[in-house]
């Protein structure tokens, strides 16, 4: 979370960990070469440390300071980009604005063996997934009145772009 002045703050949460738990690193840790979003598995636990396995590399983390990690049994399509896993369970709601071609592809292409799609409406889902989404950027918006700018002028005078002026994506 961010405070009003932009400083980052974290909420401490107590959670039980067991050997074999899947975890996700939630903060960069240069000393241990761990990055935010990295997946790991709990390999060992003792009174003073938790050892995690990150693709065959064991990292021992002391328990006398916060462990910047969370459970990683599920993930969003966004954070799954670039990952591969054995099995994908994908919830695709036909009414959601986030169910579209790009997120559908990312979600169903992460698996090695199996994808199971859960949906509220199997008849509407193909139509929804067929939609291409475009998330516009502010610099894509061009005032229609741009042609009215005089040579060397950087902005329109207030009357030139009235309250009813249209914007177009370009």
PDB file of N, CA, C and O in Angstrom, residues 92-147:
ATOM      1  N   UNK A  92     -13.607 -18.002 -16.502  1.00  0.00           N
ATOM      2  CA  UNK A  92     -13.892 -17.028 -17.565  1.00  0.00           C
ATOM      3  C   UNK A  92     -15.365 -16.658 -17.511  1.00  0.00           C
ATOM      4  O   UNK A  92     -16.225 -17.425 -17.952  1.00  0.00           O
ATOM      5  N   UNK A  93     -15.652 -15.490 -16.982  1.00  0.00           N
ATOM      6  CA  UNK A  93     -17.044 -15.041 -16.868  1.00  0.00           C
ATOM      7  C   UNK A  93     -17.456 -14.335 -18.156  1.00  0.00           C
ATOM      8  O   UNK A  93     -16.751 -13.453 -18.636  1.00  0.00           O
ATOM      9  N   UNK A  94     -18.600 -14.718 -18.688  1.00  0.00           N
ATOM     10  CA  UNK A  94     -19.039 -14.158 -19.976  1.00  0.00           C
ATOM     11  C   UNK A  94     -19.385 -12.677 -19.882  1.00  0.00           C
ATOM     12  O   UNK A  94     -19.398 -11.985 -20.884  1.00  0.00           O
ATOM     13  N   UNK A  95     -19.647 -12.170 -18.700  1.00  0.00           N
ATOM     14  CA  UNK A  95     -20.048 -10.768 -18.534  1.00  0.00           C
ATOM     15  C   UNK A  95     -18.880  -9.853 -18.154  1.00  0.00           C
ATOM     16  O   UNK A  95     -19.023  -8.635 -18.122  1.00  0.00           O
ATOM     17  N   UNK A  96     -17.714 -10.421 -17.880  1.00  0.00           N
ATOM     18  CA  UNK A  96     -16.593  -9.622 -17.396  1.00  0.00           C
ATOM     19  C   UNK A  96     -15.876  -8.894 -18.526  1.00  0.00           C
ATOM     20  O   UNK A  96     -15.640  -9.459 -19.587  1.00  0.00           O
ATOM     21  N   UNK A  97     -15.507  -7.644 -18.265  1.00  0.00           N
ATOM     22  CA  UNK A  97     -14.740  -6.868 -19.254  1.00  0.00           C
ATOM     23  C   UNK A  97     -13.333  -7.420 -19.427  1.00  0.00           C
ATOM     24  O   UNK A  97     -12.671  -7.157 -20.415  1.00  0.00           O
ATOM     25  N   UNK A  98     -12.860  -8.208 -18.472  1.00  0.00           N
ATOM     26  CA  UNK A  98     -11.510  -8.762 -18.581  1.00  0.00           C
ATOM     27  C   UNK A  98     -11.480 -10.082 -19.353  1.00  0.00           C
ATOM     28  O   UNK A  98     -10.408 -10.593 -19.634  1.00  0.00           O
ATOM     29  N   UNK A  99     -12.647 -10.628 -19.669  1.00  0.00           N
ATOM     30  CA  UNK A  99     -12.681 -11.841 -20.484  1.00  0.00           C
ATOM     31  C   UNK A  99     -12.654 -11.408 -21.942  1.00  0.00           C
ATOM     32  O   UNK A  99     -13.645 -10.943 -22.487  1.00  0.00           O
ATOM     33  N   UNK A 100     -11.508 -11.559 -22.558  1.00  0.00           N
ATOM     34  CA  UNK A 100     -11.316 -11.161 -23.953  1.00  0.00           C
ATOM     35  C   UNK A 100     -10.206 -12.025 -24.536  1.00  0.00           C
ATOM     36  O   UNK A 100      -9.577 -12.816 -23.835  1.00  0.00           O
ATOM     37  N   UNK A 101      -9.950 -11.826 -25.823  1.00  0.00           N
ATOM     38  CA  UNK A 101      -9.009 -12.667 -26.540  1.00  0.00           C
ATOM     39  C   UNK A 101      -7.617 -12.711 -25.898  1.00  0.00           C
ATOM     40  O   UNK A 101      -7.032 -13.781 -25.747  1.00  0.00           O
ATOM     41  N   UNK A 102      -7.100 -11.553 -25.496  1.00  0.00           N
ATOM     42  CA  UNK A 102      -5.739 -11.522 -24.953  1.00  0.00           C
ATOM     43  C   UNK A 102      -5.614 -12.256 -23.623  1.00  0.00           C
ATOM     44  O   UNK A 102      -4.726 -13.080 -23.445  1.00  0.00           O
ATOM     45  N   UNK A 103      -6.526 -12.007 -22.683  1.00  0.00           N
ATOM     46  CA  UNK A 103      -6.436 -12.684 -21.394  1.00  0.00           C
ATOM     47  C   UNK A 103      -6.778 -14.163 -21.511  1.00  0.00           C
ATOM     48  O   UNK A 103      -6.200 -14.995 -20.805  1.00  0.00           O
ATOM     49  N   UNK A 104      -7.697 -14.496 -22.398  1.00  0.00           N
ATOM     50  CA  UNK A 104      -8.050 -15.895 -22.612  1.00  0.00           C
ATOM     51  C   UNK A 104      -6.833 -16.660 -23.123  1.00  0.00           C
ATOM     52  O   UNK A 104      -6.496 -17.730 -22.622  1.00  0.00           O
ATOM     53  N   UNK A 105      -6.145 -16.108 -24.102  1.00  0.00           N
ATOM     54  CA  UNK A 105      -4.961 -16.771 -24.656  1.00  0.00           C
ATOM     55  C   UNK A 105      -3.884 -16.963 -23.591  1.00  0.00           C
ATOM     56  O   UNK A 105      -3.310 -18.046 -23.453  1.00  0.00           O
ATOM     57  N   UNK A 106      -3.601 -15.914 -22.828  1.00  0.00           N
ATOM     58  CA  UNK A 106      -2.582 -16.020 -21.777  1.00  0.00           C
ATOM     59  C   UNK A 106      -2.986 -17.107 -20.789  1.00  0.00           C
ATOM     60  O   UNK A 106      -2.166 -17.928 -20.376  1.00  0.00           O
ATOM     61  N   UNK A 107      -4.254 -17.146 -20.426  1.00  0.00           N
ATOM     62  CA  UNK A 107      -4.722 -18.092 -19.416  1.00  0.00           C
ATOM     63  C   UNK A 107      -4.664 -19.539 -19.879  1.00  0.00           C
ATOM     64  O   UNK A 107      -4.267 -20.416 -19.117  1.00  0.00           O
ATOM     65  N   UNK A 108      -5.060 -19.798 -21.107  1.00  0.00           N
ATOM     66  CA  UNK A 108      -5.118 -21.204 -21.545  1.00  0.00           C
ATOM     67  C   UNK A 108      -3.815 -21.710 -22.142  1.00  0.00           C
ATOM     68  O   UNK A 108      -3.699 -22.893 -22.441  1.00  0.00           O
ATOM     69  N   UNK A 109      -2.832 -20.858 -22.301  1.00  0.00           N
ATOM     70  CA  UNK A 109      -1.574 -21.293 -22.916  1.00  0.00           C
ATOM     71  C   UNK A 109      -0.447 -21.473 -21.897  1.00  0.00           C
ATOM     72  O   UNK A 109       0.709 -21.552 -22.267  1.00  0.00           O
ATOM     73  N   UNK A 110      -0.752 -21.555 -20.632  1.00  0.00           N
ATOM     74  CA  UNK A 110       0.262 -21.702 -19.585  1.00  0.00           C
ATOM     75  C   UNK A 110       0.496 -23.155 -19.196  1.00  0.00           C
ATOM     76  O   UNK A 110       1.390 -23.447 -18.439  1.00  0.00           O
ATOM     77  N   UNK A 111      -0.323 -24.085 -19.666  1.00  0.00           N
ATOM     78  CA  UNK A 111      -0.324 -25.451 -19.143  1.00  0.00           C
ATOM     79  C   UNK A 111       0.547 -26.406 -19.952  1.00  0.00           C
ATOM     80  O   UNK A 111       0.782 -26.205 -21.120  1.00  0.00           O
ATOM     81  N   UNK A 112       1.007 -27.430 -19.276  1.00  0.00           N
ATOM     82  CA  UNK A 112       1.713 -28.523 -19.941  1.00  0.00           C
ATOM     83  C   UNK A 112       0.745 -29.654 -20.275  1.00  0.00           C
ATOM     84  O   UNK A 112       0.919 -30.326 -21.273  1.00  0.00           O
ATOM     85  N   UNK A 113      -0.233 -29.914 -19.390  1.00  0.00           N
ATOM     86  CA  UNK A 113      -1.046 -31.113 -19.514  1.00  0.00           C
ATOM     87  C   UNK A 113      -2.548 -30.875 -19.650  1.00  0.00           C
ATOM     88  O   UNK A 113      -3.197 -31.593 -20.400  1.00  0.00           O
ATOM     89  N   UNK A 114      -3.087 -29.895 -18.923  1.00  0.00           N
ATOM     90  CA  UNK A 114      -4.548 -29.789 -18.876  1.00  0.00           C
ATOM     91  C   UNK A 114      -4.998 -28.358 -18.594  1.00  0.00           C
ATOM     92  O   UNK A 114      -4.389 -27.661 -17.793  1.00  0.00           O
ATOM     93  N   UNK A 115      -6.088 -27.966 -19.268  1.00  0.00           N
ATOM     94  CA  UNK A 115      -6.771 -26.705 -18.979  1.00  0.00           C
ATOM     95  C   UNK A 115      -8.235 -27.035 -18.729  1.00  0.00           C
ATOM     96  O   UNK A 115      -8.852 -27.744 -19.527  1.00  0.00           O
ATOM     97  N   UNK A 116      -8.769 -26.526 -17.631  1.00  0.00           N
ATOM     98  CA  UNK A 116     -10.194 -26.666 -17.345  1.00  0.00           C
ATOM     99  C   UNK A 116     -10.749 -25.254 -17.259  1.00  0.00           C
ATOM    100  O   UNK A 116     -10.262 -24.435 -16.483  1.00  0.00           O
ATOM    101  N   UNK A 117     -11.745 -24.948 -18.113  1.00  0.00           N
ATOM    102  CA  UNK A 117     -12.342 -23.616 -18.144  1.00  0.00           C
ATOM    103  C   UNK A 117     -13.682 -23.668 -17.424  1.00  0.00           C
ATOM    104  O   UNK A 117     -14.539 -24.485 -17.757  1.00  0.00           O
ATOM    105  N   UNK A 118     -13.857 -22.784 -16.444  1.00  0.00           N
ATOM    106  CA  UNK A 118     -15.114 -22.641 -15.727  1.00  0.00           C
ATOM    107  C   UNK A 118     -15.761 -21.352 -16.210  1.00  0.00           C
ATOM    108  O   UNK A 118     -15.088 -20.326 -16.308  1.00  0.00           O
ATOM    109  N   UNK A 119     -17.057 -21.393 -16.511  1.00  0.00           N
ATOM    110  CA  UNK A 119     -17.742 -20.188 -16.984  1.00  0.00           C
ATOM    111  C   UNK A 119     -19.183 -20.193 -16.518  1.00  0.00           C
ATOM    112  O   UNK A 119     -19.748 -21.245 -16.212  1.00  0.00           O
ATOM    113  N   UNK A 120     -19.771 -19.017 -16.499  1.00  0.00           N
ATOM    114  CA  UNK A 120     -21.177 -18.883 -16.125  1.00  0.00           C
ATOM    115  C   UNK A 120     -22.098 -19.150 -17.314  1.00  0.00           C
ATOM    116  O   UNK A 120     -23.268 -19.452 -17.135  1.00  0.00           O
ATOM    117  N   UNK A 121     -21.579 -19.041 -18.547  1.00  0.00           N
ATOM    118  CA  UNK A 121     -22.415 -19.211 -19.736  1.00  0.00           C
ATOM    119  C   UNK A 121     -21.570 -19.717 -20.906  1.00  0.00           C
ATOM    120  O   UNK A 121     -20.917 -18.935 -21.596  1.00  0.00           O
ATOM    121  N   UNK A 122     -21.602 -21.020 -21.140  1.00  0.00           N
ATOM    122  CA  UNK A 122     -20.777 -21.639 -22.182  1.00  0.00           C
ATOM    123  C   UNK A 122     -21.173 -21.184 -23.581  1.00  0.00           C
ATOM    124  O   UNK A 122     -20.355 -21.210 -24.495  1.00  0.00           O
ATOM    125  N   UNK A 123     -22.408 -20.730 -23.771  1.00  0.00           N
ATOM    126  CA  UNK A 123     -22.846 -20.266 -25.100  1.00  0.00           C
ATOM    127  C   UNK A 123     -22.338 -18.861 -25.395  1.00  0.00           C
ATOM    128  O   UNK A 123     -22.006 -18.546 -26.525  1.00  0.00           O
ATOM    129  N   UNK A 124     -22.256 -18.009 -24.383  1.00  0.00           N
ATOM    130  CA  UNK A 124     -21.808 -16.631 -24.586  1.00  0.00           C
ATOM    131  C   UNK A 124     -20.286 -16.485 -24.579  1.00  0.00           C
ATOM    132  O   UNK A 124     -19.744 -15.539 -25.128  1.00  0.00           O
ATOM    133  N   UNK A 125     -19.592 -17.430 -23.944  1.00  0.00           N
ATOM    134  CA  UNK A 125     -18.141 -17.301 -23.784  1.00  0.00           C
ATOM    135  C   UNK A 125     -17.389 -17.173 -25.103  1.00  0.00           C
ATOM    136  O   UNK A 125     -16.547 -16.281 -25.232  1.00  0.00           O
ATOM    137  N   UNK A 126     -17.651 -18.004 -26.132  1.00  0.00           N
ATOM    138  CA  UNK A 126     -16.891 -17.849 -27.385  1.00  0.00           C
ATOM    139  C   UNK A 126     -17.044 -16.456 -28.009  1.00  0.00           C
ATOM    140  O   UNK A 126     -16.078 -15.899 -28.528  1.00  0.00           O
ATOM    141  N   UNK A 127     -18.235 -15.899 -27.930  1.00  0.00           N
ATOM    142  CA  UNK A 127     -18.463 -14.553 -28.464  1.00  0.00           C
ATOM    143  C   UNK A 127     -17.652 -13.523 -27.688  1.00  0.00           C
ATOM    144  O   UNK A 127     -17.049 -12.623 -28.258  1.00  0.00           O
ATOM    145  N   UNK A 128     -17.617 -13.682 -26.364  1.00  0.00           N
ATOM    146  CA  UNK A 128     -16.882 -12.749 -25.515  1.00  0.00           C
ATOM    147  C   UNK A 128     -15.367 -12.862 -25.761  1.00  0.00           C
ATOM    148  O   UNK A 128     -14.659 -11.872 -25.845  1.00  0.00           O
ATOM    149  N   UNK A 129     -14.881 -14.080 -25.888  1.00  0.00           N
ATOM    150  CA  UNK A 129     -13.447 -14.314 -26.091  1.00  0.00           C
ATOM    151  C   UNK A 129     -13.011 -13.826 -27.470  1.00  0.00           C
ATOM    152  O   UNK A 129     -11.857 -13.468 -27.666  1.00  0.00           O
ATOM    153  N   UNK A 130     -13.924 -13.783 -28.411  1.00  0.00           N
ATOM    154  CA  UNK A 130     -13.601 -13.336 -29.765  1.00  0.00           C
ATOM    155  C   UNK A 130     -13.334 -11.835 -29.833  1.00  0.00           C
ATOM    156  O   UNK A 130     -12.814 -11.338 -30.822  1.00  0.00           O
ATOM    157  N   UNK A 131     -13.680 -11.118 -28.776  1.00  0.00           N
ATOM    158  CA  UNK A 131     -13.507  -9.663 -28.772  1.00  0.00           C
ATOM    159  C   UNK A 131     -12.056  -9.288 -28.525  1.00  0.00           C
ATOM    160  O   UNK A 131     -11.388  -9.843 -27.661  1.00  0.00           O
ATOM    161  N   UNK A 132     -11.585  -8.345 -29.312  1.00  0.00           N
ATOM    162  CA  UNK A 132     -10.262  -7.771 -29.085  1.00  0.00           C
ATOM    163  C   UNK A 132     -10.445  -6.557 -28.190  1.00  0.00           C
ATOM    164  O   UNK A 132     -11.310  -5.721 -28.434  1.00  0.00           O
ATOM    165  N   UNK A 133      -9.641  -6.467 -27.157  1.00  0.00           N
ATOM    166  CA  UNK A 133      -9.736  -5.300 -26.281  1.00  0.00           C
ATOM    167  C   UNK A 133      -8.622  -4.333 -26.625  1.00  0.00           C
ATOM    168  O   UNK A 133      -7.541  -4.734 -27.041  1.00  0.00           O
ATOM    169  N   UNK A 134      -8.912  -3.090 -26.450  1.00  0.00           N
ATOM    170  CA  UNK A 134      -7.892  -2.071 -26.650  1.00  0.00           C
ATOM    171  C   UNK A 134      -7.913  -1.168 -25.431  1.00  0.00           C
ATOM    172  O   UNK A 134      -8.939  -0.573 -25.121  1.00  0.00           O
ATOM    173  N   UNK A 135      -6.816  -1.133 -24.755  1.00  0.00           N
ATOM    174  CA  UNK A 135      -6.685  -0.245 -23.608  1.00  0.00           C
ATOM    175  C   UNK A 135      -5.924   0.968 -24.093  1.00  0.00           C
ATOM    176  O   UNK A 135      -4.720   0.911 -24.301  1.00  0.00           O
ATOM    177  N   UNK A 136      -6.637   2.046 -24.320  1.00  0.00           N
ATOM    178  CA  UNK A 136      -6.039   3.249 -24.869  1.00  0.00           C
ATOM    179  C   UNK A 136      -5.090   3.935 -23.913  1.00  0.00           C
ATOM    180  O   UNK A 136      -5.150   3.760 -22.705  1.00  0.00           O
ATOM    181  N   UNK A 137      -4.209   4.677 -24.473  1.00  0.00           N
ATOM    182  CA  UNK A 137      -3.261   5.474 -23.711  1.00  0.00           C
ATOM    183  C   UNK A 137      -3.599   6.945 -23.886  1.00  0.00           C
ATOM    184  O   UNK A 137      -4.164   7.341 -24.912  1.00  0.00           O
ATOM    185  N   UNK A 138      -3.241   7.746 -22.942  1.00  0.00           N
ATOM    186  CA  UNK A 138      -3.559   9.176 -23.007  1.00  0.00           C
ATOM    187  C   UNK A 138      -2.973   9.814 -24.259  1.00  0.00           C
ATOM    188  O   UNK A 138      -3.606  10.657 -24.899  1.00  0.00           O
ATOM    189  N   UNK A 139      -1.778   9.403 -24.661  1.00  0.00           N
ATOM    190  CA  UNK A 139      -1.166  10.032 -25.830  1.00  0.00           C
ATOM    191  C   UNK A 139      -1.844   9.596 -27.139  1.00  0.00           C
ATOM    192  O   UNK A 139      -1.580  10.162 -28.187  1.00  0.00           O
ATOM    193  N   UNK A 140      -2.730   8.575 -27.083  1.00  0.00           N
ATOM    194  CA  UNK A 140      -3.489   8.171 -28.273  1.00  0.00           C
ATOM    195  C   UNK A 140      -4.624   9.139 -28.573  1.00  0.00           C
ATOM    196  O   UNK A 140      -5.160   9.142 -29.678  1.00  0.00           O
ATOM    197  N   UNK A 141      -5.025   9.904 -27.572  1.00  0.00           N
ATOM    198  CA  UNK A 141      -6.126  10.843 -27.769  1.00  0.00           C
ATOM    199  C   UNK A 141      -5.608  12.104 -28.450  1.00  0.00           C
ATOM    200  O   UNK A 141      -4.713  12.763 -27.957  1.00  0.00           O
ATOM    201  N   UNK A 142      -6.166  12.420 -29.576  1.00  0.00           N
ATOM    202  CA  UNK A 142      -5.771  13.601 -30.337  1.00  0.00           C
ATOM    203  C   UNK A 142      -6.991  14.508 -30.494  1.00  0.00           C
ATOM    204  O   UNK A 142      -8.013  14.051 -31.003  1.00  0.00           O
ATOM    205  N   UNK A 143      -6.909  15.734 -30.072  1.00  0.00           N
ATOM    206  CA  UNK A 143      -8.048  16.624 -30.305  1.00  0.00           C
ATOM    207  C   UNK A 143      -8.293  16.771 -31.812  1.00  0.00           C
ATOM    208  O   UNK A 143      -7.360  16.910 -32.596  1.00  0.00           O
ATOM    209  N   UNK A 144      -9.556  16.704 -32.200  1.00  0.00           N
ATOM    210  CA  UNK A 144      -9.925  16.874 -33.604  1.00  0.00           C
ATOM    211  C   UNK A 144      -9.483  18.248 -34.080  1.00  0.00           C
ATOM    212  O   UNK A 144      -9.126  18.434 -35.242  1.00  0.00           O
ATOM    213  N   UNK A 145      -9.450  19.203 -33.165  1.00  0.00           N
ATOM    214  CA  UNK A 145      -9.113  20.580 -33.523  1.00  0.00           C
ATOM    215  C   UNK A 145      -7.620  20.781 -33.733  1.00  0.00           C
ATOM    216  O   UNK A 145      -7.176  21.898 -33.937  1.00  0.00           O
ATOM    217  N   UNK A 146      -6.805  19.730 -33.706  1.00  0.00           N
ATOM    218  CA  UNK A 146      -5.358  19.870 -33.876  1.00  0.00           C
ATOM    219  C   UNK A 146      -5.018  20.616 -35.156  1.00  0.00           C
ATOM    220  O   UNK A 146      -4.071  21.396 -35.207  1.00  0.00           O
ATOM    221  N   UNK A 147      -5.801  20.401 -36.196  1.00  0.00           N
ATOM    222  CA  UNK A 147      -5.544  21.080 -37.468  1.00  0.00           C
ATOM    223  C   UNK A 147      -5.654  22.592 -37.345  1.00  0.00           C
ATOM    224  O   UNK A 147      -5.155  23.320 -38.194  1.00  0.00           O
TER     225      UNK A 147
END
